Tab-separated table of C-alpha atoms in Angstrom:
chain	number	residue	atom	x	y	z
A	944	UNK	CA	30.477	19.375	8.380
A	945	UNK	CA	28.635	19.797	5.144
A	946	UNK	CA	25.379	21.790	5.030
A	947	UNK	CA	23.814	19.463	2.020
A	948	UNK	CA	23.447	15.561	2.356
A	949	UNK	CA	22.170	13.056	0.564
A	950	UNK	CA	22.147	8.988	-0.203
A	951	UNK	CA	21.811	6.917	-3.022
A	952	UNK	CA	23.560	4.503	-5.419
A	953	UNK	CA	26.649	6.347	-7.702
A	954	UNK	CA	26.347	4.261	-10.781
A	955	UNK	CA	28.849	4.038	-13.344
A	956	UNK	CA	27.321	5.218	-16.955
A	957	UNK	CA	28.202	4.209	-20.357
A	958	UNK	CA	26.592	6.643	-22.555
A	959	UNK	CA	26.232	5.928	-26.189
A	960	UNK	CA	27.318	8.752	-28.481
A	961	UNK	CA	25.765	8.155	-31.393
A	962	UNK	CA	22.449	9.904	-31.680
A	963	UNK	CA	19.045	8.222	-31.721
A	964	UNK	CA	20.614	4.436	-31.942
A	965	UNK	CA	19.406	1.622	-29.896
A	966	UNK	CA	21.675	-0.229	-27.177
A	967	UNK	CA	22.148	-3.079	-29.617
A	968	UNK	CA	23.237	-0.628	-32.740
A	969	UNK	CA	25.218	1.709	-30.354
A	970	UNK	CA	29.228	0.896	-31.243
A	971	UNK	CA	30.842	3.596	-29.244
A	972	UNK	CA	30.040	4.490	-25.668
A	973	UNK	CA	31.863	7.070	-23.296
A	974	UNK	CA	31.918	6.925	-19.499
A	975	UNK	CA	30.615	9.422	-16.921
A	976	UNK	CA	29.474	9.486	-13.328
A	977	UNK	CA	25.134	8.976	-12.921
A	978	UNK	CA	23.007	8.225	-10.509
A	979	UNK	CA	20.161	10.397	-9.801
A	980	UNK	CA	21.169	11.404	-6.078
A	981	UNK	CA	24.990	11.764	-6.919
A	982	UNK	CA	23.714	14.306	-10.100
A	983	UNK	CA	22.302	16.337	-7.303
A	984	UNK	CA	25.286	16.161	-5.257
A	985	UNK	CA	27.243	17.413	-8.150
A	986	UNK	CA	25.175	20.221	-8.853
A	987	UNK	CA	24.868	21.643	-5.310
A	988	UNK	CA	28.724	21.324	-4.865
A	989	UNK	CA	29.471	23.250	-8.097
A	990	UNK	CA	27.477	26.059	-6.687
A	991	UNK	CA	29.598	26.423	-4.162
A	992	UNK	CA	27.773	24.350	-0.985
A	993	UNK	CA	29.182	22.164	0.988
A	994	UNK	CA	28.669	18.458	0.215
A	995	UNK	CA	28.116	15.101	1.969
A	996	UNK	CA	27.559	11.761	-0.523
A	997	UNK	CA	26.101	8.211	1.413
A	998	UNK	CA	26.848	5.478	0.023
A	999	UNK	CA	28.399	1.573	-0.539
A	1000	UNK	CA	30.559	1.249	-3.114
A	1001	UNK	CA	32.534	-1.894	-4.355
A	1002	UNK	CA	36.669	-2.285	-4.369
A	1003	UNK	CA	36.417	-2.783	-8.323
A	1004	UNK	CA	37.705	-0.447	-11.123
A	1005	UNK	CA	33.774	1.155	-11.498
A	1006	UNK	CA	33.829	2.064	-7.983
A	1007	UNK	CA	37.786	3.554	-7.847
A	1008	UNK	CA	36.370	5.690	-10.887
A	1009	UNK	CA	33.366	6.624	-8.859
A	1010	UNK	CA	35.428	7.646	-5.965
A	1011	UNK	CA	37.856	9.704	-7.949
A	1012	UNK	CA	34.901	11.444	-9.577
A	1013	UNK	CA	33.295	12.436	-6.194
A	1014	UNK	CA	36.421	14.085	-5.372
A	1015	UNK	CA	37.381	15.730	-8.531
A	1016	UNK	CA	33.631	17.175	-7.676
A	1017	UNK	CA	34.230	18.210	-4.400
A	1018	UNK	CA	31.862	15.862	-2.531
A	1019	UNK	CA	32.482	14.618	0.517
A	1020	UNK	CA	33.063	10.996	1.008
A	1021	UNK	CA	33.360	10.901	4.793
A	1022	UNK	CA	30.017	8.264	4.779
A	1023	UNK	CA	31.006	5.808	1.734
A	1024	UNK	CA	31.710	2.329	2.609
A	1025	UNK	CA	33.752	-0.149	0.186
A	1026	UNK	CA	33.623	-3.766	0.010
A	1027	UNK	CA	35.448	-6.159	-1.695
A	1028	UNK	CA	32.289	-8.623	-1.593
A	1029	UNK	CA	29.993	-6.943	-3.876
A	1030	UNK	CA	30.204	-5.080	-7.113
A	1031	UNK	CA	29.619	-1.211	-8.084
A	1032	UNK	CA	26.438	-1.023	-10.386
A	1033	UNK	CA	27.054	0.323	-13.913
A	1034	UNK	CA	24.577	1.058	-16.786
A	1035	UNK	CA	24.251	1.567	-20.707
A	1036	UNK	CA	21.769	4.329	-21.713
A	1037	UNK	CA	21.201	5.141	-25.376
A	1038	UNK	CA	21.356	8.857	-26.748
A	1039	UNK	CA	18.541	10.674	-27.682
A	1040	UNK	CA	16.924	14.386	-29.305
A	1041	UNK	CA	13.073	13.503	-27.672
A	1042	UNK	CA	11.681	11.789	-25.001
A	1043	UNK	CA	13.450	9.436	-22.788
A	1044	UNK	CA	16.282	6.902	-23.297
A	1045	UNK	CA	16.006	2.924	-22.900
A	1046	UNK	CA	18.571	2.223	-20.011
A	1047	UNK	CA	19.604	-1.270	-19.018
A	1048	UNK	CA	20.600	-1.242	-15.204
A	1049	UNK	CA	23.329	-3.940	-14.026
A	1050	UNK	CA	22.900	-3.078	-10.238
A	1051	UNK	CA	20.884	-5.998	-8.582
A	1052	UNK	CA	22.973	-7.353	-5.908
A	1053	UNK	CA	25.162	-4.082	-5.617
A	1054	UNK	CA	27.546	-3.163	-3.115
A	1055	UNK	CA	24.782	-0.119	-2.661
A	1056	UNK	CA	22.044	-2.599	-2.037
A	1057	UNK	CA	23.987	-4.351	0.459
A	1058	UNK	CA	24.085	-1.027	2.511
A	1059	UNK	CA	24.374	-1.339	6.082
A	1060	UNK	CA	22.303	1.401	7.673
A	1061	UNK	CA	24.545	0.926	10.980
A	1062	UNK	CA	27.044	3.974	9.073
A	1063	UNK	CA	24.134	6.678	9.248
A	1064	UNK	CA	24.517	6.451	13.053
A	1065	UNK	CA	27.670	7.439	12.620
A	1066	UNK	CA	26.520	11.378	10.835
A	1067	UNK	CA	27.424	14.424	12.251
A	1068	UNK	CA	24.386	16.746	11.505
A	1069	UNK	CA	25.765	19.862	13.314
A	1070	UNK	CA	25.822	21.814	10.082
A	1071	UNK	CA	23.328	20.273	7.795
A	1072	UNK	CA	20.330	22.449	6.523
A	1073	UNK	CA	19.130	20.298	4.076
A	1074	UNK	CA	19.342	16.443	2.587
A	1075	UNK	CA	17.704	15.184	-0.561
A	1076	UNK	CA	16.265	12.285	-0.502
A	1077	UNK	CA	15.053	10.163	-4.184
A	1078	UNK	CA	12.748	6.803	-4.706
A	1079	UNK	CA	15.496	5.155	-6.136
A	1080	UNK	CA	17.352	4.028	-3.405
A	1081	UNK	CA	14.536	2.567	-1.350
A	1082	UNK	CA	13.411	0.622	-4.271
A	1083	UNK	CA	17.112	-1.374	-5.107
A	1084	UNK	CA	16.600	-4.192	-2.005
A	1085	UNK	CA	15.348	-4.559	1.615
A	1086	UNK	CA	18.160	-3.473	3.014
A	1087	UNK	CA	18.375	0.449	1.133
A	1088	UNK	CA	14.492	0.871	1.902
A	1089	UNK	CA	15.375	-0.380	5.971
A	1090	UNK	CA	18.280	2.197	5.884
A	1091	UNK	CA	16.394	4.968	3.552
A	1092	UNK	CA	13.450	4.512	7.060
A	1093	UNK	CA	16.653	4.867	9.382
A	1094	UNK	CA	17.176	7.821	8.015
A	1095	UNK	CA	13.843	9.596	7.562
A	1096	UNK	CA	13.658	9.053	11.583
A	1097	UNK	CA	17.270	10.938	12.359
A	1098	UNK	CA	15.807	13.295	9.720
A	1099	UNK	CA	12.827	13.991	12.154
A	1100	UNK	CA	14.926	14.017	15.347
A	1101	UNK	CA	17.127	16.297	13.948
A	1102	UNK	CA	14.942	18.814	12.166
A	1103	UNK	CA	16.496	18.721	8.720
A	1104	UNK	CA	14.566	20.027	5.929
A	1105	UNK	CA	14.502	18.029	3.417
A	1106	UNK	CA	13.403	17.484	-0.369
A	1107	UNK	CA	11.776	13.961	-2.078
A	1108	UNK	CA	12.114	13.418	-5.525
A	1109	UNK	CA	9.686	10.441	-6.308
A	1110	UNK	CA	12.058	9.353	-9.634
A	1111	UNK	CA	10.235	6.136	-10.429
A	1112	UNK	CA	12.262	2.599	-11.907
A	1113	UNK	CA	9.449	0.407	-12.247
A	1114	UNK	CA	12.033	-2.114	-13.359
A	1115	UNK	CA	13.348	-2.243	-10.082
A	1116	UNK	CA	10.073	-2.431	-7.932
A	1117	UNK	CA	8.286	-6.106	-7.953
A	1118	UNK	CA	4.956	-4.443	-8.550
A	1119	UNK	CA	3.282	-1.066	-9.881
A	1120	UNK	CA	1.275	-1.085	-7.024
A	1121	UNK	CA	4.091	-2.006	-4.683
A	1122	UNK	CA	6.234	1.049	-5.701
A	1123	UNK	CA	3.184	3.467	-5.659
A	1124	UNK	CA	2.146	2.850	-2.350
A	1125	UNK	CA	5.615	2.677	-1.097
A	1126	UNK	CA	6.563	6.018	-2.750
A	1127	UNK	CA	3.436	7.851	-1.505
A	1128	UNK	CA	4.570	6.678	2.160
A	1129	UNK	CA	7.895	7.502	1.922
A	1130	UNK	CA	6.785	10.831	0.418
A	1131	UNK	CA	4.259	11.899	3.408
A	1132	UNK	CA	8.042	12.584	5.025
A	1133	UNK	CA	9.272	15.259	3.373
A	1134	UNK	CA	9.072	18.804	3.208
A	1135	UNK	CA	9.379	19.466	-0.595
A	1136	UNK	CA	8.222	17.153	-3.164
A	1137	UNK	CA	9.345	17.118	-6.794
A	1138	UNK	CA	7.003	14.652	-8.911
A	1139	UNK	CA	7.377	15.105	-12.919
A	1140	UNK	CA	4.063	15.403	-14.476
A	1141	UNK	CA	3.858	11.846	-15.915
A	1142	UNK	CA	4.533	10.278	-12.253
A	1143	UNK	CA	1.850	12.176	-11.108
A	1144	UNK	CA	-0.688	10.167	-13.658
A	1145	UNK	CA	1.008	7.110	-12.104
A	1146	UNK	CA	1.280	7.711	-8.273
A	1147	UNK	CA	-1.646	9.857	-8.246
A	1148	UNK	CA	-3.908	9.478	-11.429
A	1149	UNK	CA	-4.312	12.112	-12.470
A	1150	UNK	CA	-1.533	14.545	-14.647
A	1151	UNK	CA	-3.394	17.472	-13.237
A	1152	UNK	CA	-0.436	19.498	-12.002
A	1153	UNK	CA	-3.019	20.810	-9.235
A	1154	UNK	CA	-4.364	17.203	-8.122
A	1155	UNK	CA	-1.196	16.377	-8.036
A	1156	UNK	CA	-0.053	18.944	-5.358
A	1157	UNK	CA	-2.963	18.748	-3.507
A	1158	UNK	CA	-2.623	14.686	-2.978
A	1159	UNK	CA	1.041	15.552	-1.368
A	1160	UNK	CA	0.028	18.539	0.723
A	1161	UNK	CA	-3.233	16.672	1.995
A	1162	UNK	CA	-1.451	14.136	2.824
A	1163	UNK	CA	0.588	15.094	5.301
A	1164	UNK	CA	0.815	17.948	7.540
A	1165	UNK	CA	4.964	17.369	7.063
A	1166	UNK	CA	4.824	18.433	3.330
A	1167	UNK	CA	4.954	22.218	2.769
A	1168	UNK	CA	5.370	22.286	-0.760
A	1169	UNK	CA	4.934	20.665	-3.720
A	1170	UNK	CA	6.265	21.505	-7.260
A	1171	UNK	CA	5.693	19.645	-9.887
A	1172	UNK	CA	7.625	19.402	-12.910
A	1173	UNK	CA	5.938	20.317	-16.442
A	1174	UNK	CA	9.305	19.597	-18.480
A	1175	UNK	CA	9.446	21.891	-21.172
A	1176	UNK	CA	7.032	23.822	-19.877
A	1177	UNK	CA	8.635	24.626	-16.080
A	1178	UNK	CA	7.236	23.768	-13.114
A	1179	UNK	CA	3.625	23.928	-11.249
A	1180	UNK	CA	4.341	25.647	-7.292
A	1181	UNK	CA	1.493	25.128	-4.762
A	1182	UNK	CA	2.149	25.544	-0.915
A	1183	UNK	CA	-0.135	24.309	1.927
A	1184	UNK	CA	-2.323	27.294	2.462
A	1185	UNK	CA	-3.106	28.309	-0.644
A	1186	UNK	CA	-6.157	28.415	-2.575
A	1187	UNK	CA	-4.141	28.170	-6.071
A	1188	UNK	CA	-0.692	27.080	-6.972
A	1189	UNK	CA	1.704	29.510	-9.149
A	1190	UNK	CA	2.827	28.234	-13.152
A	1191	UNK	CA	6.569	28.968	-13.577
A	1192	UNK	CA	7.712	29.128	-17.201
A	1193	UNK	CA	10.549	26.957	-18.200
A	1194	UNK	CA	13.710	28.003	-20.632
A	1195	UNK	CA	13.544	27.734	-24.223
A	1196	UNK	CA	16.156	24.950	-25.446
A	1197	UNK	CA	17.574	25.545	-28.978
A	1198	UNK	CA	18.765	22.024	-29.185
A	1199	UNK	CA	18.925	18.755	-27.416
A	1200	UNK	CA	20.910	16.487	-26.970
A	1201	UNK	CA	19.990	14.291	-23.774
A	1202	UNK	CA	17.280	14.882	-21.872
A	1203	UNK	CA	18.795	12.621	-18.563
A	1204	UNK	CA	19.822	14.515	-15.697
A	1205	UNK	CA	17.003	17.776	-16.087
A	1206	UNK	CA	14.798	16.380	-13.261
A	1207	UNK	CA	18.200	16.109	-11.056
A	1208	UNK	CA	18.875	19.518	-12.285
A	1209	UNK	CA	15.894	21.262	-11.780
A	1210	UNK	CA	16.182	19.872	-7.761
A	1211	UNK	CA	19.816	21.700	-7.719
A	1212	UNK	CA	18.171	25.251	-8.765
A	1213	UNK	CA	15.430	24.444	-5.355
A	1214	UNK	CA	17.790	22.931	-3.022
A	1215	UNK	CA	20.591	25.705	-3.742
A	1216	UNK	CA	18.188	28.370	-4.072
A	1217	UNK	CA	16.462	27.067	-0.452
A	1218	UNK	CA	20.236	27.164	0.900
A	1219	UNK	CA	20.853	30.650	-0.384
A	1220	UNK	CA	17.278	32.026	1.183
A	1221	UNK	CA	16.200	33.368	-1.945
A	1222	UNK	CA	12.340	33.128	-2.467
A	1223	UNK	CA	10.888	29.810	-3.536
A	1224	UNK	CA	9.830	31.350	-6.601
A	1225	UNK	CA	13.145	32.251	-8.083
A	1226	UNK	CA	14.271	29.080	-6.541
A	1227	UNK	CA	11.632	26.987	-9.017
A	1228	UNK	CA	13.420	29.509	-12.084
A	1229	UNK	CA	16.527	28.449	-11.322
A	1230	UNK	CA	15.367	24.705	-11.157
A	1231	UNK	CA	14.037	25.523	-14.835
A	1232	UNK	CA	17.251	27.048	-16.046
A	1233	UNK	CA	19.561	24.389	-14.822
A	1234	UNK	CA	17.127	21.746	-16.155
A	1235	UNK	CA	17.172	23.104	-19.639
A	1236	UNK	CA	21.231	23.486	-19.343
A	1237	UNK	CA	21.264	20.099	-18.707
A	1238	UNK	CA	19.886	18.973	-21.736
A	1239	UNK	CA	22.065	20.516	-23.938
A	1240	UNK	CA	25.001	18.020	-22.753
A	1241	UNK	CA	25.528	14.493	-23.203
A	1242	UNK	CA	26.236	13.180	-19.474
A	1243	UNK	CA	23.944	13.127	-16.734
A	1244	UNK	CA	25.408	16.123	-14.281
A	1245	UNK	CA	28.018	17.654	-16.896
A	1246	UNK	CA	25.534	20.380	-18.331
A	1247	UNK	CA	25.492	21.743	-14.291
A	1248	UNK	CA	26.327	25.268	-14.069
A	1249	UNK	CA	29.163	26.488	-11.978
A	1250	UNK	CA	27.901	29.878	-9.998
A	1251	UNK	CA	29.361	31.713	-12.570
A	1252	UNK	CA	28.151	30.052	-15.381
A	1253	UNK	CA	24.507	30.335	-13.727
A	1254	UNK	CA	24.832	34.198	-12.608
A	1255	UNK	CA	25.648	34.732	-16.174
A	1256	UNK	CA	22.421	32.868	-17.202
A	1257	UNK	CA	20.818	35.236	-14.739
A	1258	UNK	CA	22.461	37.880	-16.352
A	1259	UNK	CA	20.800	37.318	-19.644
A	1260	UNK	CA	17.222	36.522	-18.290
């Protein structure tokens, strides 16, 4: 089976392509796979690691596309249900050169949050060395946080490492305080957690890169390591232990043109690099590099670097 897992909800993306336009002055609009967990499960797979993606998709033209897209991408689709009694989510997301785009979900009442958990019984975790887990899929309905639990447990049993990116949708949480305190739970879980900078001033209150680690390694004697993610500036690494975390630089972007997807891509450079057994350091470079490729394209996971492309980037450095 595949040594890299992980769950969430594929969405299908309309992505304006005219620059700095709002939804409502957008005309033209091109379509590309997205979904925060699937972006990951692109860029692992085009490094050359074997894939799994969980899922529920609907029998409707957006899912068929989504399908054919895993595939083309190598994933593996041995866990993805279809249904012909809910839909396949979709999204429009304007384009643009700073900061971050307005998105307008349609994915309430998805075929993805009518996942049945009773599938991840099902998983054959012979092979597996790591699954990524996200705070988007607990937070679409009951039933994805029930089965996102489900899986945390088998997760345990199994002694999978595994990484938890917080990635908050406040629009899809009934309360700020509701998706904090369910985030920071879900969180105390993991083994790696990747918070941004800004969710750290929501979940923890503080955008003190080192307040920020400490929370998640305090909190848990699960969680190793925490990294937090400075954007342009790279990442923040502190492990449990330690008396002082390590700044990583980040890679200098000449030009941008959507900033989507670098989060997703900086947890392919330290889920690939954890794979590979290279040091956590260079891991957290590689994060930054594929996180500033990935602003310099227009989809979500398209600006992912093929081992090639990356040992090339490595080259240069």
């Amino acid at each position: 089976m595949s040594k890299f897992i992980t769950i969430g909800e594929p969405i299908a993306l309309f992505g304006a392509d005219d620059m700095d336009k709002s939804l409502e002055d957008a005309t033209t609009f091109t379509k590309y796979l997205a979904g925060a967990e699937v972006n990951v499960a692109v860029g692992v797979s085009r490094l050359g690691h074997s894939t799994q993606y969980i899922t529920r998709l609907g029998n409707d033209p957006f899912g068929k596309f989504i399908a054919k897209a895993l595939k083309k991408n190598n994933i593996g689709t041995n866990y993805i249900e279809s249904t012909d009694d809910y839909w396949t989510a979709y999204q429009l997301k304007n384009r643009v050169s700073k900061g971050d785009p307005d998105i307008y979900y349609f994915r309430k009442g998805s075929a993805a949050a009518h996942f049945d958990k009773a599938i991840l019984n099902t998983i054959d975790w012979k092979d597996t060395e790591h699954v990524h887990l996200s705070g988007i899929f607990p937070a679409i309905s009951s039933e994805a946080l029930s089965a996102f639990r489900l899986l945390i447990e088998l997760l345990d049993q199994n002694k999978i490492t595994s990484t938890f990116d917080p990635n908050l949708r406040p629009q899809l949480w009934d309360s700020e305080k509701q998706m904090c305190e369910t985030i920071n739970e879900l969180a105390k879980h993991a083994d790696i957690i990747l918070p941004g900078i800004n969710e750290g001033k929501v979940l923890v209150g503080s955008d003190d890169p080192e307040v920020i680690a400490d929370f998640y390694l305090n909190q848990s004697d699960t969680t190793s390591t925490v990294i937090v993610k400075l954007g342009k500036d790279g990442a923040y690494l502190k492990e449990k232990g330690t008396k002082s975390g390590k700044k990583i630089a980040g890679q200098k972007v000449e030009q941008v043109i959507d900033t989507v997807g670098a989060g997703d891509g900086f947890a392919v450079g330290i889920i690939t690099g954890l794979l590979e057994k290279i040091s956590i350091e260079e891991a957290v470079q590689r994060g930054n590099i594929i996180g500033a490729l990935a602003v310099q394209s227009a989809g979500d996971n398209d600006g992912y670097p093929t081992k090639n492309d990356l040992d090339l980037v490595l080259k240069e450095l």
